[in-house]
PDB file of C-alpha atoms in Angstrom:
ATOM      1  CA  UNK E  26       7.685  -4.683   0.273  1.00  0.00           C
ATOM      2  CA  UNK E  27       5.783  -2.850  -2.286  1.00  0.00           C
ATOM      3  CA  UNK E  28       2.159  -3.254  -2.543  1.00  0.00           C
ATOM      4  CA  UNK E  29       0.322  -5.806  -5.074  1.00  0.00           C
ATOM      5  CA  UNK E  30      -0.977  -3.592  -7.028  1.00  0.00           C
ATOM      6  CA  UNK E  31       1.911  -0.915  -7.031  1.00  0.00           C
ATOM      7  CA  UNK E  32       4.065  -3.552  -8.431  1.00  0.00           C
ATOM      8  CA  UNK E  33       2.049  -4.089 -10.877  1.00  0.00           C
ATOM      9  CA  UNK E  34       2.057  -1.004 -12.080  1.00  0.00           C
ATOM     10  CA  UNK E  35       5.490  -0.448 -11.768  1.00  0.00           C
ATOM     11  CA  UNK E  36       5.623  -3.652 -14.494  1.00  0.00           C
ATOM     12  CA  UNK E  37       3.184  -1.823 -16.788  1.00  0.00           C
ATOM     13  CA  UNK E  38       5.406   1.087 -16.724  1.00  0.00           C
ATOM     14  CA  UNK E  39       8.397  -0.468 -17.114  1.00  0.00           C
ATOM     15  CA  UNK E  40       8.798  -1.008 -21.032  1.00  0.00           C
ATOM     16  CA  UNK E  41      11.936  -3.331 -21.196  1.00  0.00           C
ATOM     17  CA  UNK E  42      11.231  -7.017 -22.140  1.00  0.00           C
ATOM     18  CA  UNK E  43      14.431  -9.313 -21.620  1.00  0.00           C
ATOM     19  CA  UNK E  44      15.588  -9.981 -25.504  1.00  0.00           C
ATOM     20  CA  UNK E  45      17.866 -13.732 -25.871  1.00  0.00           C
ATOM     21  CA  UNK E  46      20.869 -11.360 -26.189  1.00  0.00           C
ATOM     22  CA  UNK E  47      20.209  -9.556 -22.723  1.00  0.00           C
ATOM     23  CA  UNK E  48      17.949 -12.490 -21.138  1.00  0.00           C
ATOM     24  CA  UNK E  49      17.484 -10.855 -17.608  1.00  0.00           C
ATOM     25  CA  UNK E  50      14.409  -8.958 -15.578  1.00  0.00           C
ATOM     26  CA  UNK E  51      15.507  -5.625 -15.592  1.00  0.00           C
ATOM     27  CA  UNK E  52      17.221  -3.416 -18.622  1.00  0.00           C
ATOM     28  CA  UNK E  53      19.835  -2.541 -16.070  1.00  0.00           C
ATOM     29  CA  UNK E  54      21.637  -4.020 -13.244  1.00  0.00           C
ATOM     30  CA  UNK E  55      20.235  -2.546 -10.334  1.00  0.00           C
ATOM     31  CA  UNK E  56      21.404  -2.213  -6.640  1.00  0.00           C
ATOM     32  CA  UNK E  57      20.724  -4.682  -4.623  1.00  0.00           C
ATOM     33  CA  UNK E  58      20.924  -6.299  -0.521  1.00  0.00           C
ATOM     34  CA  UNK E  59      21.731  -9.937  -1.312  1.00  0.00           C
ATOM     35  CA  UNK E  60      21.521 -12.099   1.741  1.00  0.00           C
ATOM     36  CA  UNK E  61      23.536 -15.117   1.480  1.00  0.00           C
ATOM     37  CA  UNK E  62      24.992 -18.184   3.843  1.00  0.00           C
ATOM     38  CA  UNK E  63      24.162 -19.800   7.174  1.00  0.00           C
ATOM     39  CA  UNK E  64      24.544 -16.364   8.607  1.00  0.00           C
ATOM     40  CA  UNK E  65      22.384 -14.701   5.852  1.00  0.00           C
ATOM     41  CA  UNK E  66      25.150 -12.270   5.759  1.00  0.00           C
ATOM     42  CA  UNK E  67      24.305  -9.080   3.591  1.00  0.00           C
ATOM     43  CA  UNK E  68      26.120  -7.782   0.771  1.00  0.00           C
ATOM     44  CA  UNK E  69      25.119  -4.893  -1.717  1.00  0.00           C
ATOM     45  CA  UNK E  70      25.778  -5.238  -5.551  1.00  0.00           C
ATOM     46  CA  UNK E  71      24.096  -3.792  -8.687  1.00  0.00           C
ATOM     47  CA  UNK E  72      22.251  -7.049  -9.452  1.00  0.00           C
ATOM     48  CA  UNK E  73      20.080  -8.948 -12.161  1.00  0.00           C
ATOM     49  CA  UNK E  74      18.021 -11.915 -12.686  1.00  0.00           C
ATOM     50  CA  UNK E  75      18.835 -14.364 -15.734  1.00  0.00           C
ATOM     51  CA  UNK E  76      15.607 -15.815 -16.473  1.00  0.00           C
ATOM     52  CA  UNK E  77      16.719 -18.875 -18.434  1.00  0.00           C
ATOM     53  CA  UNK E  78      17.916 -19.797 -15.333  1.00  0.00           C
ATOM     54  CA  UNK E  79      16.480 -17.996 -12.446  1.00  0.00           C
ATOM     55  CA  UNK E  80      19.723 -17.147 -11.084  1.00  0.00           C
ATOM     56  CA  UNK E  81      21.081 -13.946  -9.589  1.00  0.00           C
ATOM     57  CA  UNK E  82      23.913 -11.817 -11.833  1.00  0.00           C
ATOM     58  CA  UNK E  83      25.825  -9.030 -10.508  1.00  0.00           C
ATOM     59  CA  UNK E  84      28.546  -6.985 -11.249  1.00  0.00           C
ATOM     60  CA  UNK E  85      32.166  -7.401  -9.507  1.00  0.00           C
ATOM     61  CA  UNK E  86      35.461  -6.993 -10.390  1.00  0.00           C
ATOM     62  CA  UNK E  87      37.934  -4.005  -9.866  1.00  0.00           C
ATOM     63  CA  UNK E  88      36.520  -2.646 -12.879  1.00  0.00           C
ATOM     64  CA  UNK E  89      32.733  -2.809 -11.898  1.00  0.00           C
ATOM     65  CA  UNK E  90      31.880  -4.326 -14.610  1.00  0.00           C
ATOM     66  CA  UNK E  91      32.889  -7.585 -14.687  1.00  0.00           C
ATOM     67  CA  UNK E  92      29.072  -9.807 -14.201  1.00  0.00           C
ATOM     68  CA  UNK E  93      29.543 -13.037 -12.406  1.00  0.00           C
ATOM     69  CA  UNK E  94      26.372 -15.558 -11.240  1.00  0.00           C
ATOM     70  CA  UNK E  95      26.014 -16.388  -7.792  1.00  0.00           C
ATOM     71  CA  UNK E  96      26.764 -19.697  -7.233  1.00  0.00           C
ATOM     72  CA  UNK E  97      23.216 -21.800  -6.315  1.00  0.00           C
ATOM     73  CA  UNK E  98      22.198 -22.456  -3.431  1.00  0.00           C
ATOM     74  CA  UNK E  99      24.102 -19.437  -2.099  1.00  0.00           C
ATOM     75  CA  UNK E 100      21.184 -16.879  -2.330  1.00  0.00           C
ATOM     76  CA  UNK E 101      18.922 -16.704   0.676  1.00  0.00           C
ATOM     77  CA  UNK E 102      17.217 -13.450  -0.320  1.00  0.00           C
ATOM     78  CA  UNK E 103      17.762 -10.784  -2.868  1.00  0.00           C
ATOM     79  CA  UNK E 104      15.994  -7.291  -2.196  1.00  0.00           C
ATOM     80  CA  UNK E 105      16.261  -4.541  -4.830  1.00  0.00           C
ATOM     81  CA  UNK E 106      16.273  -1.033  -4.185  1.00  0.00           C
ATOM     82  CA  UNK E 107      12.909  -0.261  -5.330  1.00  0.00           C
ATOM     83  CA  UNK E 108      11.635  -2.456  -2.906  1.00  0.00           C
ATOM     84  CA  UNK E 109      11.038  -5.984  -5.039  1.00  0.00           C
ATOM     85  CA  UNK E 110      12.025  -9.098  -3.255  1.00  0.00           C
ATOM     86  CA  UNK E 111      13.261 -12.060  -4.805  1.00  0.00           C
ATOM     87  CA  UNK E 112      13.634 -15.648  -2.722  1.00  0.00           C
ATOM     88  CA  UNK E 113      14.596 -19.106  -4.282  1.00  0.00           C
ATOM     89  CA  UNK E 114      12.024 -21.509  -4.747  1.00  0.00           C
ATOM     90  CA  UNK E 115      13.191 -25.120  -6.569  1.00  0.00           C
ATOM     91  CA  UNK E 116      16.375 -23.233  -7.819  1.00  0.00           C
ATOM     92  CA  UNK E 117      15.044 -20.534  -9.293  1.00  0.00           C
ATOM     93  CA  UNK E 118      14.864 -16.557  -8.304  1.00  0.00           C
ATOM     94  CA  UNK E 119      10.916 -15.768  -7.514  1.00  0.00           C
ATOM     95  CA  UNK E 120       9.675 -12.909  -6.742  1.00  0.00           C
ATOM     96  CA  UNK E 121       7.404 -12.110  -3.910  1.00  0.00           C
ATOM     97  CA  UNK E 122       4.470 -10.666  -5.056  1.00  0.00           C
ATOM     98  CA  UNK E 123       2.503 -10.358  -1.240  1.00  0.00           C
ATOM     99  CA  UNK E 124       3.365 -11.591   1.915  1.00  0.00           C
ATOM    100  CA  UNK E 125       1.370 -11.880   5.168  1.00  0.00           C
ATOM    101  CA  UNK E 126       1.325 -13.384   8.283  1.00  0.00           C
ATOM    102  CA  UNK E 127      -1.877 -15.970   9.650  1.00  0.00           C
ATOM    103  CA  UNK E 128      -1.593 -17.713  12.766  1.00  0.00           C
ATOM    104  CA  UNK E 129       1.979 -16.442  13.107  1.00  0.00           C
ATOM    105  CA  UNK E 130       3.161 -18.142  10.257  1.00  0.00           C
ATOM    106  CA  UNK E 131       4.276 -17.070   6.860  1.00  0.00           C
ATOM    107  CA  UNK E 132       2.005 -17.032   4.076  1.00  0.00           C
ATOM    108  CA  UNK E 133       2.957 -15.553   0.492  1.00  0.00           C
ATOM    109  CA  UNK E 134       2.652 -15.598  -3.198  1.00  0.00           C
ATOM    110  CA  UNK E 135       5.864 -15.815  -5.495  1.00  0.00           C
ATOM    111  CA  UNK E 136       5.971 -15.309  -9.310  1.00  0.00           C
ATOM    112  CA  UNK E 137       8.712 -16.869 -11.559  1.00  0.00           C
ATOM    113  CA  UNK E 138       8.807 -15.838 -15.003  1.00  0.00           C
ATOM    114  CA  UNK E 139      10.901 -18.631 -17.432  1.00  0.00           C
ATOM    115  CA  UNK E 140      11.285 -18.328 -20.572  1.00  0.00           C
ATOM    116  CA  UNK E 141       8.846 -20.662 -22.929  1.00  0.00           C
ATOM    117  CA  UNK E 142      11.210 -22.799 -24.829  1.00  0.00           C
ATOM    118  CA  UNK E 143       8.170 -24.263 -27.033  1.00  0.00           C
ATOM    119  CA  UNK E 144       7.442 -20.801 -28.580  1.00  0.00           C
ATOM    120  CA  UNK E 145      11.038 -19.741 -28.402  1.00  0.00           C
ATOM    121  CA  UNK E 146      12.588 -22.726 -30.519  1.00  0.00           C
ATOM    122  CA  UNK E 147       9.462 -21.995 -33.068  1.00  0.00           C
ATOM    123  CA  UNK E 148      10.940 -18.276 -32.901  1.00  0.00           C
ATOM    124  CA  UNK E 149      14.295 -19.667 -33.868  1.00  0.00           C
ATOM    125  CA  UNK E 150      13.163 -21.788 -36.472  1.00  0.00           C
ATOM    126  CA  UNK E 151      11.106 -19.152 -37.875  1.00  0.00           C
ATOM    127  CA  UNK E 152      14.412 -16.879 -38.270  1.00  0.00           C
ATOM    128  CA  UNK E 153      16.929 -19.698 -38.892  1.00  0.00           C
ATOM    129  CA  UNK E 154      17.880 -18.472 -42.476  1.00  0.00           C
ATOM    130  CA  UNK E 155      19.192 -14.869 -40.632  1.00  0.00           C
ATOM    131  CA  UNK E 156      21.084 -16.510 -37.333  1.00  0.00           C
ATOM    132  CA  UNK E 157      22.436 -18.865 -39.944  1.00  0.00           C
ATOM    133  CA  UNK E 158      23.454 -16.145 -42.930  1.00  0.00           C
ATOM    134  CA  UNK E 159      27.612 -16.500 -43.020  1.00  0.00           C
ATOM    135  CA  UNK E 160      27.629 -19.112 -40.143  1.00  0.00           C
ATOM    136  CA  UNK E 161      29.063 -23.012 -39.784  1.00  0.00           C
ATOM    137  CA  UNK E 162      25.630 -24.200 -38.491  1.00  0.00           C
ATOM    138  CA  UNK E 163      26.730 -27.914 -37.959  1.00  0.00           C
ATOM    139  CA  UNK E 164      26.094 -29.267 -34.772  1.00  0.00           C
ATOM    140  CA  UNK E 165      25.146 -25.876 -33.225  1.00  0.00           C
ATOM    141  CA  UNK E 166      22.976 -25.783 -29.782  1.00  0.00           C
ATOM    142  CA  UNK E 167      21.263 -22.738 -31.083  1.00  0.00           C
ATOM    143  CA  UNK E 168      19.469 -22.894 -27.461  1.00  0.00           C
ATOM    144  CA  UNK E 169      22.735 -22.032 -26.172  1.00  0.00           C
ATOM    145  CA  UNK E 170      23.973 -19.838 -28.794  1.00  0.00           C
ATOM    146  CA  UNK E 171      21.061 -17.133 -28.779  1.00  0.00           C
ATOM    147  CA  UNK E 172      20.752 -17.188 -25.578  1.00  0.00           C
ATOM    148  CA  UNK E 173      24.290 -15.965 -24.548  1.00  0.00           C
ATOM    149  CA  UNK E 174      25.199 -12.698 -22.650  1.00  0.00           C
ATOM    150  CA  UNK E 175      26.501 -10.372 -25.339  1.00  0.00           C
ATOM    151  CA  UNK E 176      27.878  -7.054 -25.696  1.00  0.00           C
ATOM    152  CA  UNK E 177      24.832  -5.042 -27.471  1.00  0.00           C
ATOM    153  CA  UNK E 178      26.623  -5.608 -30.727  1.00  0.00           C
ATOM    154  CA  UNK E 179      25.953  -7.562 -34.461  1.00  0.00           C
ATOM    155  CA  UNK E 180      23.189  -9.216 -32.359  1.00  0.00           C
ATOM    156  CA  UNK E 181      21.224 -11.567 -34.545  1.00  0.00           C
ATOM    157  CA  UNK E 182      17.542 -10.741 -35.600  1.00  0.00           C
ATOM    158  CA  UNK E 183      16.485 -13.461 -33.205  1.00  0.00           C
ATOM    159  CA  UNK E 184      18.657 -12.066 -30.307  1.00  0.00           C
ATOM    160  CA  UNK E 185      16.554  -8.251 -30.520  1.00  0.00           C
ATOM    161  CA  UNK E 186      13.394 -10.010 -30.442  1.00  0.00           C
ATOM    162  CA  UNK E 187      11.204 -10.115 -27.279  1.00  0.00           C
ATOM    163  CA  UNK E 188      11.353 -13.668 -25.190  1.00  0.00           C
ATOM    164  CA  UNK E 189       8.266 -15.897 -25.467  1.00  0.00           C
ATOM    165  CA  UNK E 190       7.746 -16.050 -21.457  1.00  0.00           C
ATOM    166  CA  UNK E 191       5.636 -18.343 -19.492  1.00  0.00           C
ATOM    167  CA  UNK E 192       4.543 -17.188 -15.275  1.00  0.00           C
ATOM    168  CA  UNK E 193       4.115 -19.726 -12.910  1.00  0.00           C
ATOM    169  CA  UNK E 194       2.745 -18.962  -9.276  1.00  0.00           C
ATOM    170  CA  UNK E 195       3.682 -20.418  -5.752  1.00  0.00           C
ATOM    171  CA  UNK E 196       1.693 -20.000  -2.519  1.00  0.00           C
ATOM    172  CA  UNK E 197       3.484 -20.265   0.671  1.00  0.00           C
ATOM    173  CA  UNK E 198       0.457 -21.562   3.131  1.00  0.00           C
ATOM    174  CA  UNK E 199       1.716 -21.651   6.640  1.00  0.00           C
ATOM    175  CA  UNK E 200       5.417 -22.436   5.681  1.00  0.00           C
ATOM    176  CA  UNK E 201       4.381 -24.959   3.016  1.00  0.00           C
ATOM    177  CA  UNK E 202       5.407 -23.745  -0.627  1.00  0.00           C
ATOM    178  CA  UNK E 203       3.153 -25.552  -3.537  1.00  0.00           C
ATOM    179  CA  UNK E 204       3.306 -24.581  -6.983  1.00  0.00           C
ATOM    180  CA  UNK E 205      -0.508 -23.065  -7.672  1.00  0.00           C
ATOM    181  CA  UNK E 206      -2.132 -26.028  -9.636  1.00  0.00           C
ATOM    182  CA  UNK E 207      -5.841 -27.235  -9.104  1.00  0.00           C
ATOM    183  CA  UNK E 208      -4.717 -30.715  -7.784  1.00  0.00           C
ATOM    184  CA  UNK E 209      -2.301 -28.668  -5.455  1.00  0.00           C
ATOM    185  CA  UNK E 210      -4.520 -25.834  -4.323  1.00  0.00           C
ATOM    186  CA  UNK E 211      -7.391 -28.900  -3.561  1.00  0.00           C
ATOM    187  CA  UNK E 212      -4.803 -30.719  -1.560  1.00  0.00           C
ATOM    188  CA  UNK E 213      -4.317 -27.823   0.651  1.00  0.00           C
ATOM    189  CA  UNK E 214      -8.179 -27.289   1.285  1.00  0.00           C
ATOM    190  CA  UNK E 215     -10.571 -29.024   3.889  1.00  0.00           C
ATOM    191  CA  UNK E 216     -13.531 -31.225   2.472  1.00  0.00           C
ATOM    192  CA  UNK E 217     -15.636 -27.846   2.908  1.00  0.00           C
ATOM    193  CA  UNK E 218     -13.202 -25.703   1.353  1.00  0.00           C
ATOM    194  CA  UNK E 219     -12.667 -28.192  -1.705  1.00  0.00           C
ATOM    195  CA  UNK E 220     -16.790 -28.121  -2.103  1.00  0.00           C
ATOM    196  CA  UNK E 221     -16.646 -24.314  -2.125  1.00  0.00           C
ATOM    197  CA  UNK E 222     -13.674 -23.934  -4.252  1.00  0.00           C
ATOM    198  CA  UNK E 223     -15.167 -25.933  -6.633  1.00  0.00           C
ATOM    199  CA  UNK E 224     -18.243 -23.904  -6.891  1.00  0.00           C
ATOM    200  CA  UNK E 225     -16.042 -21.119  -6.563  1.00  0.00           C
ATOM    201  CA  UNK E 226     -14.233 -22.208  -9.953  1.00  0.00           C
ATOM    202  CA  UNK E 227     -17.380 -22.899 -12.296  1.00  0.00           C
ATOM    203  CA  UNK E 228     -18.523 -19.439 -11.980  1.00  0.00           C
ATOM    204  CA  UNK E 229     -14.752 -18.063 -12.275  1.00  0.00           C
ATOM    205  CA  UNK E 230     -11.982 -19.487 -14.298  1.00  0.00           C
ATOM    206  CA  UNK E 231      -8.775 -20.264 -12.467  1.00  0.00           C
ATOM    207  CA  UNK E 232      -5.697 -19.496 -14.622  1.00  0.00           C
ATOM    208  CA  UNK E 233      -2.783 -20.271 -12.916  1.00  0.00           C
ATOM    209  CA  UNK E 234      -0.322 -17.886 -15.377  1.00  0.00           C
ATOM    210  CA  UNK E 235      -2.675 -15.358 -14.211  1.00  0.00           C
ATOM    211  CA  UNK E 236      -1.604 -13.022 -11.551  1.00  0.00           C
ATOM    212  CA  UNK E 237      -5.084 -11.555 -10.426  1.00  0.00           C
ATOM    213  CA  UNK E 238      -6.682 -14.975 -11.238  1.00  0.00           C
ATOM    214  CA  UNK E 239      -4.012 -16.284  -8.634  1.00  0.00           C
ATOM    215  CA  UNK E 240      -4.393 -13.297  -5.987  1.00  0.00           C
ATOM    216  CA  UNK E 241      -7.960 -13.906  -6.494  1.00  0.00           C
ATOM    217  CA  UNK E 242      -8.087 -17.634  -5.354  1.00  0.00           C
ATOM    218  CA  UNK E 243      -5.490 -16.552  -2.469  1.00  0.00           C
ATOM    219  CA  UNK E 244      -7.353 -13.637  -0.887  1.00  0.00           C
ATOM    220  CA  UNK E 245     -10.554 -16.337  -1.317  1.00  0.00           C
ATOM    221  CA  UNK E 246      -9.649 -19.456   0.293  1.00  0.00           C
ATOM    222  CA  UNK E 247      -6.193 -19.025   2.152  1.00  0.00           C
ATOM    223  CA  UNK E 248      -6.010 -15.330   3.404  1.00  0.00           C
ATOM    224  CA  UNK E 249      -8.900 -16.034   5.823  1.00  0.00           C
TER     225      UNK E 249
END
C-alpha cells in the first residue's frame, strides 16, 4: 500500500475530477486484482469506481469494452495497479488511506468520496434552461438523467461540469469500523482519553471531511 502522504500527492497530481457524464474516480479504467467470494478468489480487470454509488465498474465482454458493475456484495477487495486499495464499507467502495497493525489486530483509515446531492441539484437548477433547451422535460428524474454513463458526446453543460463531492472518513479500531464523528470517536475512547481528546479538540479543530484533520486525531489517540 502506498504511503499517506504519497497518495496524496498522487491526488494533487492527478487533474481529472469525475464530471455527471463520466461519474467515476479515475479518467480511465485502470487494471485492477479484484478479490471476490467466499474464496476471495482473484480476478484482474481494467476497473473503476462509480461514485454515485460506490460500486466497482469494469470492462468485459469479447470486445473489451463492454463496462458492467459488479454485483454488491460480491467485492471483497479491489487493489489497483498503482498500489490504491479499495474495501467495502456499508455498500460502498472506500479507499484505504493507512493501515496498521496494534495488538495484532487491524487498525485503518478509509475515505469514501460521494457525490453532494445538495450542491449538485443547486448545480442542476442553476443550468436547467441548457439540459432542458429542445427536451420533453415532464416528469424527468434529472438525478438520473445527468448522471448516466455516456459516450463523451452532445454532453449537456451540466454533464462537463465538475461534481460537487462530499469525503467522509472511517477508522477501523481493532476490527471495529465507525464512521469518524465526535460522538463516535468519544465512544471509542476511555474516560481519560475522552478528557484529553477534548482538550485535544479546543486547541485544534476536528473536521471530519478533512483528511489530515482525520490522520491527525488517528495518529493522536488510536495509533498508540
Amino acid at each position: 500500500m502506498l504511503p499517506l502522504f504519497a497518495t496524496i500527492a498522487m491526488a494533487q497530481e492527478d487533474e481529472w475530477h469525475p464530471v455527471a457524464e463520466w461519474p467515476f474516480i479515475y479518467q480511465n479504467f485502470q487494471k485492477a486484482n479484484i478479490y471476490v467470494g467466499a474464496t476471495n478468489k482473484k480476478v484482474t480487470a481494467k476497473s473503476n469506481i462509480h461514485i454515485k454509488q460506490g460500486r466497482l465498474w469494469f470492462i468485459s465482454g469479447k470486445d473489451n469494452k463492454t463496462k458492467l458493475q459488479a454485483k454488491p456484495g460480491t467485492i471483497n477487495k479491489v487493489v489497483f495497479a498503482n498500489g490504491i486499495q479499495f474495501i467495502p464499507i456499508e455498500d460502498r467502495l472506500c479507499e484505504v488511506i493507512r493501515q496498521d497493525t496494534i495488538d495484532g489486530k487491524v487498525c485503518a483509515v478509509y475515505h469514501d468520496v460521494s457525490i453532494d446531492m445538495q450542491r449538485y441539484n443547486e448545480m442542476v437548477s442553476s443550468n436547467m434552461g441548457s439540459i432542458a433547451d429542445g427536451i420533453d422535460i415532464a416528469g424527468m428524474d434529472f438525478t438520473d438523467y445527468t448522471l448516466r454513463v455516456a459516450t463523451n458526446n452532445g454532453a449537456d453543460i451540466v454533464d462537463q461540469q465538475p461534481l460537487p463531492t462530499t469525503d467522509r472518513f472511517y477508522i477501523n479500531y481493532k476490527g471495529d469500523t465507525f464512521e469518524v464523528t465526535e460522538g463516535n470517536i468519544l465512544k471509542h475512547l476511555s474516560k481519560d482519553e475522552r478528557s484529553a481528546y477534548r482538550a485535544y479538540s479546543r486547541k485544534a479543530e476536528v473536521i471530519t471531511s478533512s483528511i489530515y484533520s482525520v490522520m491527525d486525531v488517528y495518529t493522536t489517540f488510536f495509533l498508540k
